[in-house]
Coordinates of N, CA and C in Angstrom, one line a residue:
M1 N -15.8 -16.8 -25.1 CA -14.8 -17.3 -24.3 C -13.5 -16.6 -24.5
P2 N -12.9 -16.2 -23.4 CA -11.6 -15.5 -23.5 C -10.6 -16.4 -24.2
E3 N -9.7 -15.8 -24.9 CA -8.7 -16.5 -25.7 C -7.8 -17.5 -24.9
R4 N -7.4 -17.0 -23.7 CA -6.6 -17.8 -22.8 C -7.3 -19.1 -22.4
V5 N -8.6 -18.9 -22.0 CA -9.4 -20.1 -21.6 C -9.6 -21.1 -22.7
A6 N -9.8 -20.5 -23.9 CA -10.0 -21.4 -25.1 C -8.7 -22.2 -25.4
K7 N -7.5 -21.6 -25.2 CA -6.3 -22.3 -25.4 C -6.1 -23.4 -24.4
M8 N -6.5 -23.1 -23.1 CA -6.3 -24.1 -22.1 C -7.3 -25.3 -22.3
A9 N -8.5 -25.0 -22.8 CA -9.4 -26.1 -23.1 C -8.9 -27.0 -24.2
Q10 N -8.2 -26.4 -25.2 CA -7.6 -27.2 -26.3 C -6.5 -28.1 -25.8
M11 N -5.7 -27.6 -24.8 CA -4.6 -28.4 -24.3 C -4.9 -29.5 -23.4
A12 N -6.0 -29.3 -22.7 CA -6.4 -30.3 -21.6 C -6.9 -31.6 -22.3
P13 N -6.6 -32.7 -21.6 CA -7.2 -34.0 -22.1 C -8.7 -34.0 -22.0
P14 N -9.4 -34.8 -22.8 CA -10.8 -34.8 -22.7 C -11.2 -35.4 -21.3
L15 N -12.2 -34.7 -20.7 CA -12.6 -35.1 -19.3 C -14.1 -35.4 -19.3
R16 N -14.4 -36.3 -18.4 CA -15.8 -36.7 -18.1 C -16.1 -36.5 -16.7
A17 N -17.2 -35.9 -16.4 CA -17.6 -35.7 -15.0 C -18.6 -36.8 -14.6
T18 N -18.4 -37.4 -13.4 CA -19.4 -38.4 -12.9 C -19.6 -38.1 -11.5
A19 N -20.8 -38.4 -11.0 CA -21.2 -38.1 -9.7 C -21.4 -39.4 -8.9
D20 N -20.8 -39.6 -7.7 CA -21.0 -40.8 -7.0 C -22.2 -40.6 -6.0
A21 N -22.4 -41.6 -5.1 CA -23.5 -41.5 -4.2 C -23.5 -40.3 -3.3
N22 N -22.3 -39.8 -3.0 CA -22.1 -38.6 -2.1 C -22.2 -37.3 -2.9
V23 N -22.5 -37.4 -4.1 CA -22.6 -36.2 -5.0 C -21.3 -35.5 -5.1
R24 N -20.2 -36.2 -4.9 CA -18.9 -35.7 -5.1 C -18.6 -35.8 -6.6
I25 N -18.1 -34.8 -7.2 CA -17.8 -34.8 -8.6 C -16.3 -35.3 -8.8
E26 N -16.2 -36.3 -9.6 CA -14.9 -36.9 -9.9 C -14.6 -36.7 -11.4
M27 N -13.4 -36.2 -11.7 CA -13.0 -36.0 -13.1 C -12.2 -37.2 -13.6
K28 N -12.6 -37.7 -14.7 CA -11.9 -38.9 -15.3 C -11.5 -38.5 -16.7
D29 N -10.2 -38.8 -17.1 CA -9.8 -38.6 -18.4 C -9.7 -39.9 -19.2
E30 N -9.6 -39.8 -20.5 CA -9.6 -41.1 -21.3 C -8.5 -42.0 -20.9
R31 N -7.4 -41.5 -20.4 CA -6.3 -42.4 -20.1 C -6.7 -43.3 -18.9
N32 N -7.4 -42.8 -17.9 CA -7.9 -43.7 -16.8 C -8.9 -44.7 -17.3
I33 N -9.7 -44.4 -18.2 CA -10.7 -45.3 -18.7 C -10.1 -46.4 -19.5
R34 N -9.0 -46.2 -20.1 CA -8.3 -47.2 -21.0 C -7.2 -47.9 -20.2
T35 N -7.3 -47.9 -18.9 CA -6.3 -48.7 -18.1 C -7.1 -49.6 -17.2
L36 N -6.6 -50.7 -16.8 CA -7.2 -51.6 -15.8 C -6.1 -52.0 -14.8
D37 N -6.3 -51.6 -13.6 CA -5.3 -51.9 -12.6 C -3.9 -51.6 -13.0
G38 N -3.7 -50.5 -13.7 CA -2.3 -50.1 -14.2 C -1.9 -50.7 -15.5
L39 N -2.7 -51.6 -16.1 CA -2.4 -52.2 -17.4 C -3.0 -51.4 -18.5
D40 N -2.2 -51.0 -19.5 CA -2.7 -50.2 -20.6 C -3.5 -51.0 -21.5
L41 N -4.8 -50.8 -21.6 CA -5.6 -51.6 -22.5 C -5.4 -51.4 -24.0
E42 N -4.8 -50.3 -24.3 CA -4.5 -50.1 -25.8 C -3.3 -51.0 -26.2
E43 N -2.5 -51.3 -25.2 CA -1.3 -52.2 -25.5 C -1.9 -53.6 -25.9
L44 N -3.0 -54.0 -25.3 CA -3.5 -55.3 -25.6 C -3.9 -55.5 -27.1
R45 N -4.4 -54.4 -27.6 CA -4.9 -54.4 -29.0 C -3.7 -54.5 -30.0
K46 N -2.5 -54.4 -29.5 CA -1.4 -54.5 -30.4 C -1.0 -56.0 -30.6
I47 N -1.6 -56.8 -29.8 CA -1.3 -58.3 -29.9 C -2.3 -58.8 -31.0
P48 N -1.8 -59.4 -32.1 CA -2.6 -59.8 -33.2 C -3.8 -60.7 -32.8
D49 N -3.5 -61.7 -31.9 CA -4.6 -62.6 -31.6 C -5.7 -61.9 -30.8
I50 N -5.4 -60.9 -30.0 CA -6.4 -60.2 -29.2 C -7.1 -59.2 -30.1
S51 N -6.4 -58.5 -31.0 CA -7.1 -57.5 -31.9 C -8.0 -58.2 -32.9
Y52 N -7.7 -59.5 -33.2 CA -8.5 -60.2 -34.1 C -9.9 -60.4 -33.6
Y53 N -10.0 -60.7 -32.3 CA -11.3 -61.0 -31.6 C -11.9 -59.7 -31.0
F54 N -11.1 -58.8 -30.5 CA -11.5 -57.6 -29.9 C -11.1 -56.4 -30.8
R55 N -11.9 -56.1 -31.8 CA -11.5 -55.1 -32.8 C -11.7 -53.7 -32.3
Y56 N -12.5 -53.5 -31.3 CA -12.8 -52.1 -30.8 C -11.9 -51.8 -29.7
P57 N -11.8 -50.5 -29.4 CA -11.0 -50.1 -28.2 C -11.6 -50.6 -26.9
L58 N -10.7 -51.2 -26.1 CA -11.2 -51.8 -24.8 C -11.2 -50.7 -23.7
H59 N -12.2 -50.7 -22.9 CA -12.3 -49.7 -21.8 C -12.5 -50.5 -20.5
R60 N -12.2 -49.8 -19.4 CA -12.3 -50.4 -18.1 C -13.7 -51.0 -17.8
H61 N -14.7 -50.3 -18.3 CA -16.1 -50.8 -18.1 C -16.5 -52.1 -18.9
D62 N -15.6 -52.5 -19.8 CA -15.8 -53.8 -20.5 C -15.5 -55.0 -19.7
F63 N -14.8 -54.8 -18.5 CA -14.3 -55.9 -17.7 C -15.1 -56.1 -16.5
H64 N -15.2 -57.4 -16.1 CA -16.1 -57.8 -15.0 C -15.2 -58.6 -14.0
D65 N -15.5 -58.5 -12.7 CA -14.7 -59.2 -11.7 C -14.9 -60.7 -11.9
L66 N -13.8 -61.5 -11.7 CA -13.8 -62.9 -11.7 C -13.4 -63.4 -10.3
R67 N -14.3 -64.0 -9.6 CA -14.1 -64.5 -8.3 C -14.1 -66.1 -8.3
L68 N -13.1 -66.6 -7.5 CA -13.0 -68.1 -7.4 C -13.0 -68.4 -5.9
H69 N -13.9 -69.1 -5.4 CA -14.0 -69.5 -4.0 C -14.1 -68.2 -3.2
G70 N -14.8 -67.2 -3.7 CA -15.0 -65.9 -2.9 C -13.9 -64.9 -3.0
S71 N -12.8 -65.3 -3.6 CA -11.7 -64.3 -3.7 C -11.5 -63.8 -5.1
L72 N -11.2 -62.5 -5.3 CA -11.0 -61.9 -6.6 C -9.8 -62.5 -7.2
R73 N -9.9 -63.0 -8.4 CA -8.7 -63.6 -9.1 C -8.3 -62.7 -10.3
G74 N -9.2 -61.8 -10.7 CA -8.8 -60.9 -11.8 C -10.1 -60.4 -12.5
R75 N -10.0 -59.9 -13.7 CA -11.1 -59.3 -14.4 C -11.1 -59.9 -15.8
F76 N -12.3 -59.9 -16.4 CA -12.4 -60.5 -17.8 C -13.4 -59.7 -18.6
A77 N -13.2 -59.7 -19.9 CA -14.1 -59.1 -20.9 C -14.5 -60.3 -21.8
A78 N -15.7 -60.2 -22.4 CA -16.1 -61.3 -23.3 C -17.0 -60.7 -24.4
K79 N -17.0 -61.4 -25.5 CA -17.9 -61.0 -26.6 C -18.3 -62.2 -27.4
P80 N -19.5 -62.3 -27.9 CA -19.9 -63.4 -28.7 C -19.4 -63.2 -30.1
L81 N -19.1 -64.3 -30.8 CA -18.5 -64.2 -32.2 C -19.5 -64.5 -33.2
Y82 N -19.4 -63.8 -34.3 CA -20.3 -64.2 -35.5 C -19.7 -65.4 -36.2
S83 N -20.6 -66.0 -37.0 CA -20.2 -67.3 -37.7 C -19.1 -67.1 -38.7
R84 N -19.1 -66.0 -39.4 CA -18.0 -65.8 -40.5 C -17.7 -64.4 -40.7
L85 N -16.6 -64.2 -41.5 CA -16.2 -62.9 -42.0 C -16.5 -62.8 -43.5
T86 N -16.6 -61.5 -43.9 CA -16.8 -61.2 -45.3 C -15.5 -61.5 -46.1
D87 N -15.5 -61.4 -47.4 CA -14.3 -61.5 -48.2 C -13.3 -60.4 -47.9
K88 N -13.7 -59.3 -47.3 CA -12.8 -58.2 -47.0 C -12.3 -58.4 -45.5
G89 N -12.7 -59.4 -44.8 CA -12.2 -59.7 -43.5 C -13.0 -59.0 -42.4
R90 N -14.1 -58.4 -42.8 CA -15.0 -57.8 -41.8 C -16.0 -58.8 -41.3
V91 N -16.6 -58.5 -40.1 CA -17.6 -59.4 -39.5 C -18.8 -59.4 -40.4
D92 N -19.3 -60.6 -40.7 CA -20.6 -60.7 -41.5 C -21.7 -60.9 -40.5
R93 N -22.4 -59.8 -40.1 CA -23.4 -59.8 -39.1 C -24.6 -60.6 -39.6
S94 N -24.8 -60.8 -40.9 CA -26.0 -61.5 -41.3 C -25.8 -63.0 -41.1
S95 N -24.6 -63.5 -40.8 CA -24.3 -64.9 -40.6 C -24.8 -65.4 -39.2
G96 N -25.2 -64.5 -38.3 CA -25.6 -65.0 -37.0 C -24.4 -65.4 -36.1
Y97 N -24.7 -65.7 -34.9 CA -23.6 -66.0 -34.0 C -23.2 -67.5 -34.1
S98 N -21.9 -67.8 -33.9 CA -21.4 -69.2 -34.0 C -21.6 -69.9 -32.7
G99 N -21.8 -69.2 -31.6 CA -21.8 -69.9 -30.3 C -20.5 -69.8 -29.5
D100 N -19.4 -69.3 -30.3 CA -18.1 -69.1 -29.6 C -18.1 -67.8 -28.9
V101 N -17.5 -67.7 -27.8 CA -17.4 -66.5 -27.0 C -15.9 -66.3 -26.7
A102 N -15.4 -65.1 -27.2 CA -14.0 -64.8 -26.9 C -13.9 -64.1 -25.6
A103 N -12.9 -64.5 -24.8 CA -12.8 -63.9 -23.4 C -11.3 -63.5 -23.2
L104 N -11.1 -62.4 -22.6 CA -9.8 -61.9 -22.2 C -9.8 -62.0 -20.7
F105 N -8.8 -62.6 -20.1 CA -8.7 -62.7 -18.6 C -7.4 -61.9 -18.2
V106 N -7.6 -60.9 -17.3 CA -6.5 -60.1 -16.8 C -6.4 -60.5 -15.3
P107 N -5.4 -61.4 -15.0 CA -5.2 -61.8 -13.6 C -4.8 -60.6 -12.7
L108 N -5.1 -60.7 -11.4 CA -4.7 -59.6 -10.5 C -3.2 -59.5 -10.6
G109 N -2.7 -58.3 -10.6 CA -1.3 -58.1 -10.6 C -0.7 -58.1 -12.0
A110 N -1.5 -58.2 -13.0 CA -1.0 -58.2 -14.4 C -0.3 -56.9 -14.7
K111 N 0.9 -56.9 -15.2 CA 1.6 -55.7 -15.4 C 1.9 -55.4 -16.9
S112 N 1.8 -56.5 -17.7 CA 2.1 -56.4 -19.1 C 1.1 -57.2 -19.9
P113 N 0.9 -56.9 -21.2 CA 0.0 -57.7 -22.0 C 0.3 -59.2 -22.0
S114 N 1.6 -59.6 -21.8 CA 1.9 -61.0 -21.8 C 1.3 -61.8 -20.6
D115 N 0.8 -61.0 -19.6 CA 0.2 -61.6 -18.4 C -1.3 -62.0 -18.7
V116 N -1.8 -61.5 -19.8 CA -3.2 -61.6 -20.1 C -3.5 -62.9 -20.9
G117 N -4.6 -63.5 -20.6 CA -5.0 -64.8 -21.3 C -6.2 -64.5 -22.2
L118 N -6.1 -65.2 -23.4 CA -7.2 -65.1 -24.3 C -7.7 -66.5 -24.5
L119 N -9.0 -66.7 -24.5 CA -9.5 -68.1 -24.7 C -10.9 -68.0 -25.4
L120 N -11.2 -69.1 -26.0 CA -12.6 -69.2 -26.6 C -13.4 -70.2 -25.8
A121 N -14.6 -69.9 -25.5 CA -15.5 -70.8 -24.9 C -16.7 -71.0 -25.8
H122 N -17.5 -71.9 -25.6 CA -18.6 -72.2 -26.5 C -19.9 -72.3 -25.7
M123 N -21.0 -71.8 -26.3 CA -22.3 -72.0 -25.8 C -23.3 -72.3 -26.9
A124 N -24.5 -72.7 -26.6 CA -25.4 -73.0 -27.7 C -25.7 -71.6 -28.4
P125 N -25.6 -71.6 -29.7 CA -25.7 -70.3 -30.5 C -27.1 -69.7 -30.2
E126 N -28.1 -70.5 -30.1 CA -29.5 -70.0 -29.9 C -29.6 -69.3 -28.5
R127 N -28.7 -69.5 -27.6 CA -28.8 -68.8 -26.3 C -28.2 -67.4 -26.3
I128 N -27.4 -67.1 -27.3 CA -26.8 -65.8 -27.4 C -27.7 -64.6 -27.5
V129 N -28.8 -64.8 -28.2 CA -29.8 -63.7 -28.5 C -31.1 -64.1 -27.7
L130 N -31.6 -63.1 -27.0 CA -32.9 -63.2 -26.3 C -34.0 -63.1 -27.3
P131 N -35.2 -63.6 -27.0 CA -36.4 -63.4 -27.9 C -36.6 -61.9 -28.3
T132 N -36.2 -61.0 -27.5 CA -36.3 -59.6 -27.8 C -35.4 -59.1 -28.9
G133 N -34.4 -60.0 -29.2 CA -33.4 -59.6 -30.2 C -32.1 -59.0 -29.6
R134 N -32.1 -58.8 -28.3 CA -31.0 -58.3 -27.6 C -30.0 -59.4 -27.2
R135 N -28.8 -59.1 -27.1 CA -27.8 -60.2 -26.7 C -28.1 -60.6 -25.2
N136 N -27.9 -61.8 -24.9 CA -28.1 -62.4 -23.6 C -26.8 -62.3 -22.8
W137 N -26.5 -61.1 -22.3 CA -25.2 -60.9 -21.7 C -25.0 -61.7 -20.4
P138 N -26.0 -62.0 -19.6 CA -25.7 -62.9 -18.5 C -25.2 -64.2 -18.9
A139 N -25.8 -64.8 -19.9 CA -25.4 -66.2 -20.4 C -24.0 -66.1 -21.1
I140 N -23.7 -65.0 -21.8 CA -22.5 -64.8 -22.5 C -21.3 -64.7 -21.5
L141 N -21.6 -63.9 -20.5 CA -20.5 -63.7 -19.4 C -20.3 -64.9 -18.6
Q142 N -21.4 -65.7 -18.3 CA -21.3 -66.9 -17.6 C -20.5 -67.9 -18.4
T143 N -20.7 -68.0 -19.7 CA -19.9 -68.9 -20.5 C -18.4 -68.6 -20.4
A144 N -18.1 -67.3 -20.6 CA -16.7 -66.8 -20.5 C -16.1 -67.1 -19.1
E145 N -16.9 -66.8 -18.1 CA -16.4 -67.1 -16.7 C -16.1 -68.6 -16.5
H146 N -17.0 -69.4 -17.0 CA -16.8 -70.9 -16.8 C -15.5 -71.3 -17.6
G147 N -15.3 -70.8 -18.8 CA -14.1 -71.2 -19.5 C -12.9 -70.7 -18.8
I148 N -12.9 -69.5 -18.3 CA -11.7 -69.0 -17.5 C -11.5 -69.9 -16.3
M149 N -12.5 -70.2 -15.6 CA -12.4 -71.0 -14.4 C -11.7 -72.4 -14.7
E150 N -12.2 -73.0 -15.8 CA -11.6 -74.3 -16.2 C -10.1 -74.1 -16.6
M151 N -9.8 -73.0 -17.2 CA -8.4 -72.7 -17.6 C -7.6 -72.6 -16.3
L152 N -8.1 -71.9 -15.3 CA -7.3 -71.6 -14.1 C -7.2 -73.0 -13.3
E153 N -8.2 -73.8 -13.3 CA -8.1 -75.1 -12.6 C -7.1 -76.0 -13.3
R154 N -7.1 -76.0 -14.6 CA -6.1 -76.8 -15.3 C -4.7 -76.4 -15.1
S155 N -4.5 -75.0 -15.0 CA -3.1 -74.5 -14.9 C -2.6 -74.7 -13.4
S156 N -3.5 -74.9 -12.5 CA -3.1 -75.1 -11.1 C -2.8 -76.5 -10.7
R157 N -3.0 -77.4 -11.7 CA -2.7 -78.9 -11.4 C -1.2 -79.1 -11.6

């Protein structure tokens, strides 16, 4: 590789190529993946309550649309929580799931981390894992969505 091209490759942000249905190639860099409707998802992890439950970097693909009465109200991410932490403050995966689901709700038009809501919803712990051993994402997301809907209905009264 010529030296000039090698230097340009080092300076450029990391890129991913994806193809859509029209076989048009679209380049995406990591900055676009870490934003949601203009909100910097890295900024959310600087909030202690959010980083306590969402310890990994958040990406756009972690969020799902939330619709109420057919209209888009925002987007949410969810994750099931384990029953306890180790003495070092790490997740104790051997403890199994508690049934609690942490959910982040980003309303439409959110411009700053202070616009984002964090809540805990609960489901039967035995529903979190399927008989195959995989997580039951439809049930987990439904639990989070239901909790967010209740929060929205309470706040609109």
